[in-house]
Coordinates of C-alpha atoms in Angstrom, one line a residue:
M382 CA -33.3 8.3 9.2
E383 CA -34.7 5.6 11.4
M384 CA -36.7 6.7 14.4
L385 CA -34.9 5.9 17.7
S386 CA -38.1 4.7 19.4
P387 CA -41.8 4.7 18.6
H388 CA -42.1 7.8 20.8
A389 CA -39.3 9.8 19.1
A390 CA -41.9 11.8 17.2
L391 CA -43.0 13.3 20.5
L392 CA -39.6 14.9 20.8
A393 CA -39.5 16.3 17.3
N394 CA -39.6 19.9 18.5
E395 CA -37.2 19.4 21.4
R396 CA -33.5 20.3 21.2
I397 CA -31.4 17.1 21.2
R398 CA -28.1 17.3 23.0
P399 CA -25.3 15.7 21.0
L400 CA -22.8 13.5 22.8
K401 CA -19.3 14.8 23.1
R402 CA -16.3 12.7 22.1
V403 CA -14.9 12.6 25.7
E404 CA -18.3 11.4 27.0
Y405 CA -18.5 8.8 24.3
D406 CA -15.0 7.5 25.1
K407 CA -15.9 7.3 28.8
L408 CA -19.0 5.3 28.0
A409 CA -17.0 3.0 25.8
A410 CA -14.3 2.6 28.5
D411 CA -17.1 1.7 31.0
G412 CA -18.3 -1.0 28.7
C413 CA -21.5 0.6 27.5
F414 CA -20.9 -0.5 23.9
A415 CA -19.1 -3.7 24.6
D416 CA -21.3 -5.9 22.4
E417 CA -22.0 -3.3 19.7
R418 CA -20.2 -2.0 16.6
V419 CA -20.8 1.7 16.8
E420 CA -19.1 5.0 16.1
L421 CA -19.7 8.6 17.0
L422 CA -20.8 10.9 14.1
F423 CA -21.7 14.5 14.8
G424 CA -22.7 13.8 18.4
T425 CA -24.8 10.7 17.5
V426 CA -23.9 7.1 18.3
V427 CA -24.4 5.3 15.0
E428 CA -24.4 1.5 14.4
M429 CA -21.8 0.4 11.9
T430 CA -22.8 -1.8 9.0
P431 CA -21.9 -5.5 9.2
I432 CA -18.8 -6.6 7.5
D433 CA -19.1 -9.1 4.6
P434 CA -16.2 -11.1 3.2
A435 CA -15.6 -8.8 0.2
H436 CA -15.4 -5.8 2.6
A437 CA -13.0 -7.5 4.9
E438 CA -10.8 -8.6 2.0
S439 CA -10.8 -5.2 0.4
V440 CA -9.8 -3.6 3.8
Y441 CA -7.0 -6.1 4.1
C442 CA -5.7 -5.4 0.6
V443 CA -5.8 -1.6 1.1
R444 CA -4.0 -1.8 4.4
R445 CA -1.4 -4.3 3.3
Q446 CA -0.5 -2.3 0.2
L447 CA -0.3 1.0 2.1
E448 CA 1.9 -0.6 4.8
H449 CA 4.2 -2.0 2.2
R450 CA 4.5 1.3 0.3
V451 CA 4.4 3.8 3.1
R452 CA 6.9 1.8 5.2
D453 CA 8.2 3.6 8.3
R454 CA 7.2 7.1 7.1
A455 CA 3.8 7.0 8.8
K456 CA 1.5 4.6 10.6
V457 CA -1.2 2.7 8.7
L458 CA -4.2 1.9 11.0
S459 CA -7.3 -0.1 10.4
R460 CA -10.7 0.0 12.1
S461 CA -9.4 2.1 14.9
P462 CA -10.9 5.4 16.3
F463 CA -10.0 8.7 14.7
A464 CA -10.6 11.8 16.8
A465 CA -12.2 13.8 14.0
S466 CA -13.7 16.5 16.1
D467 CA -15.1 17.2 19.6
D468 CA -18.3 15.4 18.7
S469 CA -17.1 12.7 16.2
E470 CA -15.0 9.6 16.5
P471 CA -15.5 7.4 13.4
E472 CA -13.6 4.2 12.9
P473 CA -12.3 4.4 9.3
D474 CA -11.6 1.1 7.5
V475 CA -7.9 2.2 6.8
F476 CA -6.1 5.4 7.5
V477 CA -2.6 6.8 7.4
V478 CA -1.5 9.0 10.3
P479 CA 1.8 10.7 11.3
N480 CA 4.3 8.6 13.1
G481 CA 4.0 9.1 16.9
T482 CA 2.7 7.4 19.9
Y483 CA -1.0 7.4 20.6
W484 CA -1.1 5.9 24.1
Q485 CA -3.1 8.8 25.5
A486 CA -5.3 10.0 22.6
H487 CA -6.5 8.7 19.2
P488 CA -5.0 10.3 16.1
D489 CA -6.7 13.5 15.0
V490 CA -4.7 14.1 11.8
A491 CA -4.7 11.8 8.8
F492 CA -2.8 11.9 5.6
L493 CA -5.3 9.6 4.0
I494 CA -8.6 8.0 5.1
V495 CA -10.1 5.1 3.1
E496 CA -13.6 3.7 3.6
V497 CA -14.7 0.5 1.8
A498 CA -18.3 0.9 0.7
R499 CA -21.0 -1.5 -0.3
T500 CA -24.0 -1.0 2.0
S501 CA -22.4 2.1 3.7
R502 CA -22.1 4.1 0.4
D503 CA -24.6 6.8 1.4
R504 CA -22.9 7.3 4.8
D505 CA -19.4 7.3 3.3
R506 CA -20.3 9.8 0.6
G507 CA -22.5 11.9 2.8
P508 CA -21.9 12.4 6.5
K509 CA -18.4 10.9 6.5
A510 CA -17.2 12.9 3.5
L511 CA -18.4 16.0 5.3
L512 CA -16.9 15.0 8.6
Y513 CA -13.5 14.2 7.0
G514 CA -13.7 17.5 5.1
L515 CA -14.1 19.4 8.4
S516 CA -11.3 17.4 10.0
Q517 CA -7.5 17.4 9.5
V518 CA -7.6 14.9 6.7
D519 CA -5.4 15.5 3.6
E520 CA -7.4 13.2 1.3
Y521 CA -10.3 10.7 1.5
W522 CA -10.9 7.6 -0.7
V523 CA -14.1 5.6 -1.0
V524 CA -13.6 2.1 -2.5
D525 CA -17.0 1.6 -4.0
H526 CA -17.7 -2.1 -4.5
V527 CA -21.1 -1.5 -6.2
E528 CA -19.9 0.7 -9.0
G529 CA -16.4 -0.8 -9.2
V530 CA -14.6 2.5 -8.7
V531 CA -12.5 4.4 -6.1
E532 CA -13.7 8.0 -5.4
V533 CA -10.9 10.3 -4.4
Y534 CA -11.7 13.5 -2.5
R535 CA -9.0 16.2 -2.2
D536 CA -8.5 19.9 -1.5
R537 CA -10.8 20.3 1.5
H538 CA -12.2 23.7 2.3
A539 CA -14.7 24.4 5.1
G540 CA -16.1 20.9 5.0
T541 CA -16.3 20.5 1.3
W542 CA -13.9 18.7 -1.0
R543 CA -13.2 20.9 -4.0
Q544 CA -11.7 18.1 -6.0
Q545 CA -13.6 14.8 -6.5
T546 CA -12.5 12.2 -9.0
R547 CA -13.6 8.7 -9.9
H548 CA -11.1 6.0 -10.9
G549 CA -11.8 2.7 -12.6
R550 CA -10.0 -0.7 -12.6
G551 CA -7.4 0.4 -15.1
D552 CA -6.3 3.4 -13.1
T553 CA -3.6 3.9 -10.5
L554 CA -4.0 6.1 -7.4
T555 CA -1.2 8.2 -6.0
M556 CA -1.2 9.4 -2.4
L557 CA -0.8 13.2 -2.0
R558 CA 1.6 13.0 1.0
F559 CA 3.8 10.3 -0.5
P560 CA 3.7 10.6 -4.3
D561 CA 5.7 7.4 -4.6
V562 CA 2.9 5.5 -3.0
Q563 CA 0.8 4.2 -5.9
L564 CA -2.0 1.6 -5.7
A565 CA -3.8 0.0 -8.6
V566 CA -7.5 0.4 -8.3
V567 CA -8.1 -3.2 -9.6
D568 CA -6.1 -4.5 -6.5
L569 CA -8.5 -2.8 -4.1
L570 CA -11.8 -4.0 -5.6
P571 CA -13.4 -7.5 -5.6
P572 CA -12.9 -9.5 -8.9
E573 CA -15.5 -8.8 -11.6

């Protein structure tokens, strides 16, 4: 973990107060993060990794395919806040949430969350997998550009995912909530 400042070591024995989601939202509404790409993870404001063309294209492909197949049974959102907990508000690459209106609050339940990973692999497999496992998320997919696979996390229990599988380019993924929603892994990854 990178030090926050050259003097951060002086506070190593001090209790750090995590930021609450409502405080983070207020700071964001007041423009505190206007020129930054950040998200709140476990009470800490974390910089998001830059988006390269392959990441952007993969996110587009995932969202487009999910929208086409889910249709009007749920909402498919992209790079939007998810109210994961009182101290976390990540911005998943793509996620499927129950139909409803979200004028007053961000969604806090997801049928599926998808993160596209290249430089963010450690964060997506570590803190985010834990966070989504602690949240109201039915399943979590990591589209791993480096290894050319999609990791599927299911059956969450107390922050852990009891089922983790890896799927290659010849495989098809099926969404738990809507079993008729099937996506070919090859269509979610960059060309070889």
